[in-house]
Coordinates of C-alpha atoms in Angstrom, one line a residue:
M1 CA 39.8 40.8 324.4
A2 CA 36.8 43.2 324.7
L3 CA 38.3 44.8 327.8
Q4 CA 41.7 45.2 326.1
A5 CA 40.1 46.8 323.0
G6 CA 37.9 49.1 325.1
S7 CA 40.8 50.2 327.3
R8 CA 42.9 51.1 324.2
I9 CA 40.1 53.1 322.6
L10 CA 39.4 55.0 325.9
T11 CA 43.1 55.7 326.5
F12 CA 43.5 56.9 322.9
A13 CA 40.6 59.3 323.2
L14 CA 41.8 60.7 326.6
N15 CA 45.4 61.1 325.3
T16 CA 44.1 63.1 322.3
V17 CA 42.3 65.5 324.6
I18 CA 45.4 65.7 326.8
I19 CA 47.7 66.6 323.9
R20 CA 45.4 69.5 322.9
N21 CA 45.7 71.0 326.4
V22 CA 49.5 71.0 327.0
S23 CA 52.3 72.9 325.3
R24 CA 54.7 71.3 322.9
E25 CA 57.6 72.0 325.4
V26 CA 55.8 70.0 328.1
L27 CA 55.2 67.2 325.6
G28 CA 58.9 67.2 324.7
I29 CA 59.9 66.6 328.3
A30 CA 57.2 64.1 329.2
A31 CA 57.0 62.1 325.9
V32 CA 60.7 62.2 325.0
Q33 CA 62.9 62.7 328.1
L34 CA 60.8 61.1 330.8
A35 CA 59.6 58.4 328.4
F36 CA 63.2 57.5 327.5
L37 CA 64.1 57.2 331.2
Y38 CA 61.1 55.0 332.0
H39 CA 61.2 52.7 328.9
S40 CA 65.0 52.2 328.9
V41 CA 65.1 51.1 332.5
I42 CA 61.9 49.0 332.4
F43 CA 62.8 47.3 329.2
L44 CA 66.5 46.7 330.0
C45 CA 65.7 45.2 333.5
R46 CA 62.7 43.0 332.7
E47 CA 63.1 41.9 329.1
P48 CA 66.1 39.5 329.7
A49 CA 64.3 37.8 332.6
R50 CA 61.1 37.4 330.4
R51 CA 63.1 35.8 327.6
V52 CA 64.8 33.4 330.0
C53 CA 61.6 32.5 331.8
A54 CA 59.7 31.9 328.5
R55 CA 61.8 28.7 328.2
T56 CA 60.3 27.3 331.4
L57 CA 58.0 24.4 330.9
P58 CA 54.6 24.6 332.8
N59 CA 55.2 21.5 334.9
D60 CA 58.9 22.1 335.7
K61 CA 58.5 23.3 339.4
H62 CA 62.2 23.3 340.1
A63 CA 62.9 25.7 337.2
Q64 CA 60.0 27.9 338.1
A65 CA 61.2 28.3 341.6
K66 CA 64.7 29.2 340.5
R67 CA 63.4 31.7 337.9
A68 CA 61.1 33.3 340.5
T69 CA 64.3 34.1 342.4
L70 CA 65.9 35.4 339.2
A71 CA 62.9 37.7 338.6
W72 CA 63.2 39.3 342.1
A73 CA 66.9 39.7 341.6
C74 CA 66.4 41.5 338.3
S75 CA 63.8 43.7 339.8
L76 CA 66.0 44.8 342.7
V77 CA 68.9 45.5 340.3
G78 CA 66.5 47.6 338.2
V79 CA 65.5 49.8 341.2
V80 CA 69.2 50.6 341.8
F81 CA 69.8 51.2 338.1
S82 CA 66.9 53.5 337.8
A83 CA 68.3 55.7 340.6
L84 CA 71.7 55.9 338.9
L85 CA 70.2 56.7 335.5
S86 CA 68.1 59.5 337.0
L87 CA 71.2 61.0 338.5
M88 CA 72.9 60.8 335.2
F89 CA 69.9 62.4 333.6
F90 CA 70.4 65.6 335.7
I91 CA 74.1 65.7 334.8
V92 CA 73.6 65.6 331.0
S93 CA 70.4 67.8 331.0
T94 CA 70.5 70.9 328.8
E95 CA 70.0 74.4 330.0
E96 CA 66.5 74.5 328.5
E97 CA 65.5 71.4 330.4
L98 CA 66.9 72.4 333.8
T99 CA 65.2 75.8 333.6
S100 CA 61.8 74.2 332.8
P101 CA 59.4 74.4 335.8
Q102 CA 59.2 71.2 337.9
Y103 CA 61.7 69.3 335.7
G104 CA 63.6 67.8 338.7
T105 CA 60.5 66.8 340.5
A106 CA 59.1 65.1 337.4
V107 CA 62.3 63.0 337.0
A108 CA 62.3 62.0 340.7
L109 CA 58.6 60.9 340.5
T110 CA 59.3 58.9 337.3
T111 CA 62.1 57.0 339.2
I112 CA 59.6 56.1 341.9
A113 CA 57.1 54.8 339.3
I114 CA 59.8 52.7 337.8
A115 CA 60.8 51.1 341.1
I116 CA 57.2 50.2 341.9
E117 CA 56.5 48.7 338.5
L118 CA 59.6 46.5 338.6
L119 CA 58.3 44.9 341.8
T120 CA 55.4 43.5 339.8
E121 CA 57.6 41.5 337.4
P122 CA 57.7 38.2 339.4
F123 CA 53.9 38.2 339.4
Y124 CA 53.8 38.8 335.6
L125 CA 56.2 35.9 335.0
A126 CA 54.2 33.6 337.2
L127 CA 51.0 34.3 335.2
Q128 CA 52.9 33.8 331.9
A129 CA 54.4 30.5 333.1
R130 CA 50.8 29.2 333.7
L131 CA 49.6 30.6 330.4
L132 CA 47.1 32.9 332.2
I133 CA 47.6 35.5 329.5
G134 CA 44.0 36.7 329.7
A135 CA 44.3 37.6 333.4
R136 CA 47.6 39.5 332.8
V137 CA 46.1 41.4 329.9
G138 CA 43.0 42.4 331.9
I139 CA 45.2 43.7 334.8
E140 CA 47.3 45.7 332.5
A141 CA 44.3 47.1 330.7
M142 CA 42.6 48.3 333.9
S143 CA 45.8 49.9 335.1
L144 CA 46.2 51.7 331.8
V145 CA 42.7 53.1 332.0
A146 CA 43.2 54.3 335.5
K147 CA 46.5 56.0 334.4
C148 CA 44.8 57.9 331.5
I149 CA 41.8 59.0 333.6
C150 CA 44.1 60.3 336.3
Q151 CA 46.2 62.1 333.7
F152 CA 43.1 63.6 332.2
L153 CA 41.7 64.8 335.5
L154 CA 45.0 66.3 336.7
I155 CA 45.4 68.3 333.5
R156 CA 41.8 69.3 332.7
V157 CA 40.3 69.6 336.2
F158 CA 43.2 70.4 338.6
G159 CA 45.4 72.4 336.1
F160 CA 48.5 70.3 336.4
S161 CA 51.0 70.4 333.6
L162 CA 54.3 68.4 333.6
L163 CA 53.7 66.7 336.9
A164 CA 50.5 65.1 335.7
F165 CA 52.5 62.6 333.6
P166 CA 54.8 61.1 336.4
L167 CA 52.0 61.1 338.9
S168 CA 49.7 59.2 336.6
Q169 CA 52.6 56.8 336.0
I170 CA 52.9 56.1 339.7
L171 CA 49.2 55.3 339.8
Y172 CA 49.6 52.9 337.0
S173 CA 52.5 51.1 338.8
V174 CA 50.5 50.9 342.1
C175 CA 47.4 49.6 340.3
L176 CA 49.6 46.9 338.7
L177 CA 51.1 45.8 342.0
I178 CA 47.7 45.8 343.8
L179 CA 45.8 43.9 341.1
F180 CA 48.6 41.3 340.7
A181 CA 48.8 40.8 344.4
T182 CA 45.0 40.5 344.6
K183 CA 45.0 37.9 341.8
F184 CA 47.5 35.8 343.7
R185 CA 45.8 36.2 347.1
R186 CA 42.5 34.9 345.7
S187 CA 44.1 31.9 344.1
G188 CA 44.6 28.5 345.8
E189 CA 47.7 26.5 346.1
N190 CA 46.5 23.8 343.6
G191 CA 45.1 23.9 340.1
P192 CA 46.0 26.2 337.2
N193 CA 45.7 29.4 339.2
P194 CA 48.9 30.9 340.7
S195 CA 49.6 31.4 344.4
F196 CA 52.2 33.3 346.3
S197 CA 54.3 30.2 346.5
D198 CA 54.9 30.7 342.7
V199 CA 56.7 34.0 343.3
N200 CA 58.5 33.3 346.6
P201 CA 62.3 33.6 346.1
R202 CA 64.3 30.5 347.0
I203 CA 67.3 32.0 348.8
G204 CA 68.5 28.9 350.8
G205 CA 69.3 25.4 349.8
G206 CA 72.0 25.4 347.2
E207 CA 72.5 27.7 344.2
L208 CA 70.2 30.7 343.7
F209 CA 69.8 30.4 340.0
L210 CA 70.1 27.7 337.3
Q211 CA 73.5 27.7 335.8
E212 CA 72.1 27.8 332.3
D213 CA 69.9 30.8 333.2
I214 CA 73.0 32.9 334.1
G215 CA 74.5 32.5 330.6
L216 CA 71.2 33.1 328.9
L217 CA 70.5 36.1 331.0
A218 CA 73.9 37.6 330.1
R219 CA 73.2 37.0 326.4
F220 CA 69.7 38.4 326.5
S221 CA 70.8 41.4 328.6
W222 CA 73.4 42.3 326.0
Q223 CA 70.9 41.9 323.2
T224 CA 68.3 44.0 325.1
A225 CA 70.8 46.8 325.6
Q226 CA 71.3 46.9 321.9
K227 CA 67.6 47.0 321.4
V228 CA 67.3 49.9 323.8
V229 CA 69.7 51.8 321.7
L230 CA 67.9 50.8 318.5
A231 CA 64.5 51.7 319.9
H232 CA 65.4 54.8 321.9
G233 CA 68.5 56.1 320.3
E234 CA 66.5 58.7 318.5
S235 CA 65.5 60.2 321.9
V236 CA 69.1 60.7 322.7
V237 CA 69.7 62.4 319.4
L238 CA 66.6 64.6 319.8
K239 CA 67.8 65.5 323.3
F240 CA 71.0 67.1 322.1
F241 CA 70.0 68.4 318.6
Q242 CA 66.4 69.5 318.9
S243 CA 64.5 72.0 321.0
L244 CA 61.8 70.9 323.4
G245 CA 59.1 72.2 321.1
D246 CA 60.4 70.1 318.2
Q247 CA 60.7 67.1 320.5
G248 CA 57.1 67.5 321.4
S249 CA 55.9 67.6 317.8
F250 CA 58.0 64.5 317.0
S251 CA 56.7 62.6 320.1
V252 CA 53.0 63.2 319.1
V253 CA 53.5 62.0 315.6
S254 CA 55.8 59.0 316.5
N255 CA 53.4 57.9 319.3
L256 CA 50.5 58.0 316.9
G257 CA 52.4 56.1 314.3
A258 CA 53.6 53.6 316.9
L259 CA 50.1 52.7 318.0
V260 CA 49.9 49.9 315.5
V261 CA 53.4 48.7 316.6
R262 CA 52.6 48.7 320.3
F263 CA 49.0 47.4 320.2
L264 CA 49.1 45.0 317.2
F265 CA 52.6 43.9 316.3
Q266 CA 54.2 43.7 319.8
P267 CA 51.5 41.3 321.1
V268 CA 51.9 39.2 318.0
E269 CA 55.7 39.1 318.5
E270 CA 55.3 38.0 322.2
V271 CA 52.9 35.2 321.2
C272 CA 55.1 34.1 318.4
F273 CA 58.2 34.0 320.7
T274 CA 56.2 31.9 323.3
L275 CA 55.0 29.4 320.7
F276 CA 58.4 29.1 318.9
S277 CA 60.2 28.7 322.3
A278 CA 57.9 25.8 323.2
Q279 CA 58.8 24.1 319.9
C280 CA 62.4 25.1 319.2
G281 CA 63.8 26.3 322.5
K282 CA 64.0 22.9 324.2
E283 CA 65.4 19.7 323.1
N284 CA 62.9 17.6 325.1
V285 CA 59.4 19.1 325.0
T286 CA 56.9 17.5 327.2
A287 CA 53.6 16.3 325.8
A288 CA 51.6 18.9 327.9
A289 CA 53.7 21.8 326.6
A290 CA 53.6 20.6 323.1
S291 CA 49.8 20.0 323.3
S292 CA 49.3 23.5 324.5
C293 CA 51.4 24.9 321.7
M294 CA 49.6 22.6 319.2
N295 CA 46.2 23.9 320.2
V296 CA 47.2 27.5 319.8
L297 CA 48.8 26.9 316.5
Q298 CA 45.8 24.9 315.2
L299 CA 43.4 27.8 316.2
C300 CA 45.6 30.2 314.3
L301 CA 45.8 27.9 311.3
V302 CA 42.0 27.6 311.2
L303 CA 41.9 31.4 310.8
F304 CA 44.4 31.3 308.0
F305 CA 42.6 28.3 306.5
Y306 CA 39.5 30.4 306.3
L307 CA 41.4 33.3 304.8
S308 CA 42.9 31.0 302.2
L309 CA 39.4 30.1 301.0
R310 CA 38.2 33.7 301.0
L311 CA 41.4 35.5 299.9
P312 CA 43.3 33.9 296.9
S313 CA 46.5 35.8 297.9
F314 CA 46.8 33.5 301.0
S315 CA 48.4 30.5 299.3
F316 CA 47.6 27.9 302.0
P317 CA 49.3 24.5 301.5
V318 CA 46.9 22.3 299.6
Y319 CA 47.2 19.3 301.9
F320 CA 46.0 21.4 304.8
H321 CA 42.7 21.8 303.0
C322 CA 41.7 18.2 303.7
T323 CA 43.8 17.3 306.8
L324 CA 43.4 20.2 309.2
F325 CA 40.4 18.7 310.9
S326 CA 41.2 15.1 310.1
P327 CA 41.3 12.6 313.1
H328 CA 44.6 11.3 311.5
F329 CA 46.0 14.8 311.2
L330 CA 49.3 14.2 313.0
T331 CA 50.0 10.9 311.3
F332 CA 49.3 12.4 307.9
L333 CA 51.7 15.3 308.5
A334 CA 54.4 13.0 309.8
S335 CA 54.2 11.0 306.6
R336 CA 54.7 14.0 304.3
P337 CA 58.0 13.8 302.3
V338 CA 58.6 17.6 302.9
I339 CA 60.0 16.8 306.3
S340 CA 62.7 14.3 307.1
V341 CA 63.9 14.7 310.7
A342 CA 64.4 12.1 313.3
A343 CA 61.7 12.8 315.8
T344 CA 58.3 11.5 316.9
D345 CA 55.2 12.0 314.7
F346 CA 54.0 14.5 317.2
D347 CA 57.2 16.6 317.1
I348 CA 57.3 16.5 313.3
S349 CA 53.7 17.7 313.1
L350 CA 54.3 20.5 315.6
L351 CA 57.4 21.6 313.8
F352 CA 55.6 21.7 310.5
L353 CA 52.7 23.6 312.0
T354 CA 55.1 26.1 313.5
F355 CA 56.8 26.9 310.2
T356 CA 53.5 27.1 308.3
F357 CA 52.3 29.6 310.9
I358 CA 55.4 31.7 310.3
L359 CA 54.9 31.8 306.5
L360 CA 51.2 32.7 306.8
L361 CA 51.7 35.3 309.5
Q362 CA 54.5 37.0 307.5
K363 CA 52.3 37.2 304.5
L364 CA 49.6 38.8 306.6
M365 CA 52.1 41.3 308.0
S366 CA 53.2 42.1 304.5
I367 CA 49.7 43.0 303.4
V368 CA 49.0 45.1 306.5
G369 CA 52.3 47.0 306.0
L370 CA 51.5 47.7 302.4
I371 CA 48.2 49.2 303.4
F372 CA 50.0 51.7 305.7
V373 CA 52.7 52.5 303.1
C374 CA 50.2 53.1 300.2
F375 CA 47.4 54.9 302.1
G376 CA 49.1 56.6 305.1
P377 CA 51.0 59.4 303.3
G378 CA 48.0 60.6 301.4
Y379 CA 45.9 61.0 304.6
A380 CA 48.4 61.9 307.3
F381 CA 47.5 65.6 307.2
I382 CA 43.7 65.0 307.6
L383 CA 44.3 62.7 310.5
L384 CA 46.6 65.0 312.4
D385 CA 44.5 68.0 311.8
L386 CA 41.3 66.3 313.0
L387 CA 43.0 64.9 316.1
Y388 CA 45.4 67.6 317.3
G389 CA 44.6 70.7 315.2
S390 CA 46.9 73.0 313.3
R391 CA 49.4 73.2 316.1
I392 CA 50.7 69.7 315.1
S393 CA 49.6 69.4 311.5
S394 CA 51.3 72.7 310.5
H395 CA 54.7 71.9 312.1
G396 CA 55.9 69.1 309.9
G397 CA 53.7 66.5 311.4
P398 CA 52.2 65.1 308.1
S399 CA 55.7 64.4 306.7
L400 CA 56.8 62.7 309.9
L401 CA 53.7 60.5 310.0
S402 CA 54.2 59.6 306.3
C403 CA 57.7 58.3 307.1
Y404 CA 56.3 56.4 310.1
C405 CA 53.9 54.5 307.8
F406 CA 56.9 52.9 306.1
H407 CA 58.4 52.2 309.6
V408 CA 55.2 50.4 310.6
A409 CA 55.5 48.1 307.7
V410 CA 59.1 47.0 308.4
V411 CA 58.5 46.6 312.1
G412 CA 55.6 44.2 311.5
L413 CA 57.8 42.0 309.3
N414 CA 60.8 42.2 311.6
G415 CA 58.8 41.3 314.8
V416 CA 57.7 37.9 313.6
S417 CA 61.0 36.9 311.9
E418 CA 63.2 37.9 314.9
A419 CA 60.8 36.2 317.3
F420 CA 61.5 32.9 315.5
V421 CA 65.3 33.7 315.3
H422 CA 65.5 34.3 319.0
A423 CA 63.5 31.3 320.0
S424 CA 65.2 28.8 317.8
S425 CA 68.8 30.0 318.0
S426 CA 71.5 28.2 319.8
P427 CA 73.7 30.0 322.4
T428 CA 76.4 30.5 319.8
Q429 CA 74.0 31.9 317.2
L430 CA 72.5 34.2 319.8
T431 CA 76.0 35.6 320.6
R432 CA 76.6 36.1 316.9
F433 CA 73.3 37.9 316.5
N434 CA 74.1 40.1 319.5
W435 CA 77.3 41.3 317.8
L436 CA 75.3 42.1 314.7
L437 CA 73.0 44.2 316.9
V438 CA 76.0 46.1 318.1
C439 CA 76.9 47.0 314.5
F440 CA 73.3 48.0 313.9
S441 CA 73.2 50.2 317.0
L442 CA 76.4 52.1 316.2
T443 CA 75.4 52.5 312.6
Q444 CA 71.9 53.8 313.5
M445 CA 73.3 56.3 316.1
T446 CA 75.8 57.7 313.6
L447 CA 73.4 57.9 310.7
S448 CA 70.7 59.4 312.9
S449 CA 73.1 62.2 314.1
L450 CA 73.9 63.0 310.5
A451 CA 70.3 62.7 309.3
I452 CA 68.8 65.1 311.8
V453 CA 71.4 67.8 310.8
F454 CA 71.1 67.4 307.0
V455 CA 67.6 66.0 306.5
G456 CA 65.7 67.0 309.6
T457 CA 63.6 65.0 312.0
Q458 CA 62.3 62.8 309.2
G459 CA 65.8 61.4 308.9
L460 CA 65.5 59.7 312.2
I461 CA 62.5 57.6 311.1
L462 CA 64.0 56.8 307.7
V463 CA 67.3 55.7 309.3
G464 CA 65.4 53.5 311.8
S465 CA 63.4 51.9 309.0
L466 CA 66.6 51.3 307.0
V467 CA 68.3 49.5 309.9
M468 CA 65.1 47.5 310.5
A469 CA 65.0 46.4 306.9
V470 CA 68.6 45.2 307.2
R471 CA 67.7 43.2 310.3
I472 CA 64.9 41.6 308.3
G473 CA 67.4 40.5 305.7
F474 CA 69.6 38.8 308.3
S475 CA 66.5 37.0 309.8
I476 CA 65.5 35.7 306.3
V477 CA 69.0 34.3 305.8
Y478 CA 68.8 32.5 309.2
I479 CA 65.3 31.2 308.4
S480 CA 66.5 29.9 305.1
Q481 CA 69.4 28.1 306.8
W482 CA 67.1 26.7 309.4
C483 CA 64.7 25.3 306.7
S484 CA 67.6 23.7 304.9
E485 CA 68.7 21.9 308.1
H486 CA 65.1 20.6 308.6
S487 CA 64.5 19.7 304.9
I488 CA 61.7 22.3 304.6
S489 CA 61.2 24.3 301.3
F490 CA 61.3 28.0 301.7
H491 CA 61.4 30.9 299.3
L492 CA 60.4 34.6 299.5
Q493 CA 57.3 34.1 297.3
Q494 CA 55.8 32.3 300.2
V495 CA 55.7 35.4 302.3
T496 CA 55.1 38.1 299.7
P497 CA 51.8 39.1 298.0
S498 CA 51.2 38.2 294.4
P499 CA 52.4 40.5 291.6
V500 CA 48.8 41.5 290.9
V501 CA 48.2 42.5 294.5
L502 CA 51.5 44.5 294.5
S503 CA 50.4 46.3 291.3
V504 CA 47.1 47.3 292.8
F505 CA 48.9 48.7 295.8
A506 CA 51.2 50.7 293.7
F507 CA 48.4 52.1 291.6
S508 CA 46.5 53.0 294.8
F509 CA 49.5 54.9 296.2
L510 CA 49.8 57.0 293.0
G511 CA 46.0 57.6 292.9
T512 CA 45.8 58.8 296.5
Q513 CA 48.8 61.1 295.9
F514 CA 47.2 62.6 292.8
S515 CA 43.9 63.0 294.7
R516 CA 45.8 65.0 297.5
I517 CA 47.0 67.4 294.8
F518 CA 43.7 67.6 293.0
F519 CA 41.8 68.3 296.2
P520 CA 44.0 70.7 298.2
I521 CA 43.2 70.9 301.9
T522 CA 44.5 73.5 304.3
S523 CA 42.1 72.6 307.1
A524 CA 40.3 69.3 307.4
L525 CA 37.1 70.9 308.8
N526 CA 37.0 74.2 306.9
D527 CA 37.7 72.5 303.6
W528 CA 35.3 69.7 304.3
P529 CA 34.1 69.3 300.6
N530 CA 37.7 68.6 299.5
T531 CA 38.3 66.4 302.6
L532 CA 35.2 64.3 301.8
A533 CA 36.2 64.0 298.2
H534 CA 39.8 62.9 299.0
V535 CA 38.6 60.4 301.6
G536 CA 36.1 59.0 299.1
V537 CA 38.9 58.4 296.6
G538 CA 40.9 56.6 299.2
C539 CA 38.0 54.4 300.1
A540 CA 37.5 53.5 296.5
F541 CA 41.2 52.5 296.1
L542 CA 41.1 50.6 299.4
A543 CA 38.0 48.7 298.2
S544 CA 39.9 47.7 295.0
V545 CA 42.8 46.4 297.1
L546 CA 40.5 44.3 299.3
I547 CA 38.7 42.9 296.2
T548 CA 42.0 42.0 294.7
L549 CA 43.0 40.2 297.8

């Protein structure tokens, strides 16, 4: 955890310096065009396999062997797909992009980085299957630090510009591959640590893949394709409707606003999907898998139990106050009338723990989102001006970041709710949800094209937030139906803060907006008295929110 936090702080500091030393046009190519190429291929080729393999039980050696073969197949397909997409990239490139120095070389190098990183996917899945999440996080953190240091040196010391971004990405992919291979080389054949036998593809001896995996892979691939459009559709719109300079400004602000999404909400979503899959994704869950899931859930619930004692807005179920640490905890839960399903005491307890975890985590995400919505717009200018200077803060950056604060709030809520939907849905329900994503994708692309013409770049963020809010609504409907089927009580008041807390948040938003007008700031450093006064007002309102919680 310390390594991961330290790496993120270091990479954020280095990226801040890098942005100050490159032009907006270079940022437009690197952070929008090349990033779209990289993330679309990586996400589309590895996310479906990760979703399928998340349903593998730790002691199911046969399924693990088949899914190792599946991981290698997806990686090889991704290598071919990245080459084809890079060729298409050149075909649809605008005149401004083609005339930019070293544009073609940068695209080719990015394709190489993608191919190398895809080869690490079987190692990643093997670590996940053995629940060695700490080792995987450490490897990714060290590779990310190496990438940022390389990028910093290439730009500041060696004078590179555009090529610094794909070259550092290649280093990141190589570091991942070497560190993963080293981890497996040092591990024995027995025990919890992985070995190369865990990632060897099984080519001979019957079918290559499990029959059920083929259907799941197709469903998850279709769903992932829709997510790529939802997540990166704005990059396509920017490519055809905005100049490289405007794309650069948007990328800086969106990446800053997405820090919370990538570093806080995304790991939470991944953990939630793993936990929910262990409980809801299999009809017959082994005692070992259920025990692992139970331990993680109990640790999380201990945290929320503490918060419920310290923060009144966390309405923790009263019977947990006396039973969470009881030796007869599972038997007590199984006897509660709130649940009436035909299962063992252990399964009933685990099911109830899972749902309670959802409710409490959603309430926490609601409070975090409200903090961003109420305090972000009032201090967006100060943050951008201090980090990147007037080049970003004077070109529409504060208004973009203000919109992103609302986007952060809805993404946090959507991540937890959709993780549960994906983990607990039947194949028929997943197919139905995929068709809904098709409608969401088409709607977002259409509205985004209109919004960028009539509203400007801010319209892209607002449209994405609106579509995300609709997806949350569909997830809530599904969760309500799921609760009815399992005789569990559910209503929206369980996942929303109290009216008093909401009132304090609303008053804080109005107060910070009034303070921004009363203390005008044209430069965060030059107008430091007004900056300090405005920040002081925000701290006072934030303290009032925390006291109310």
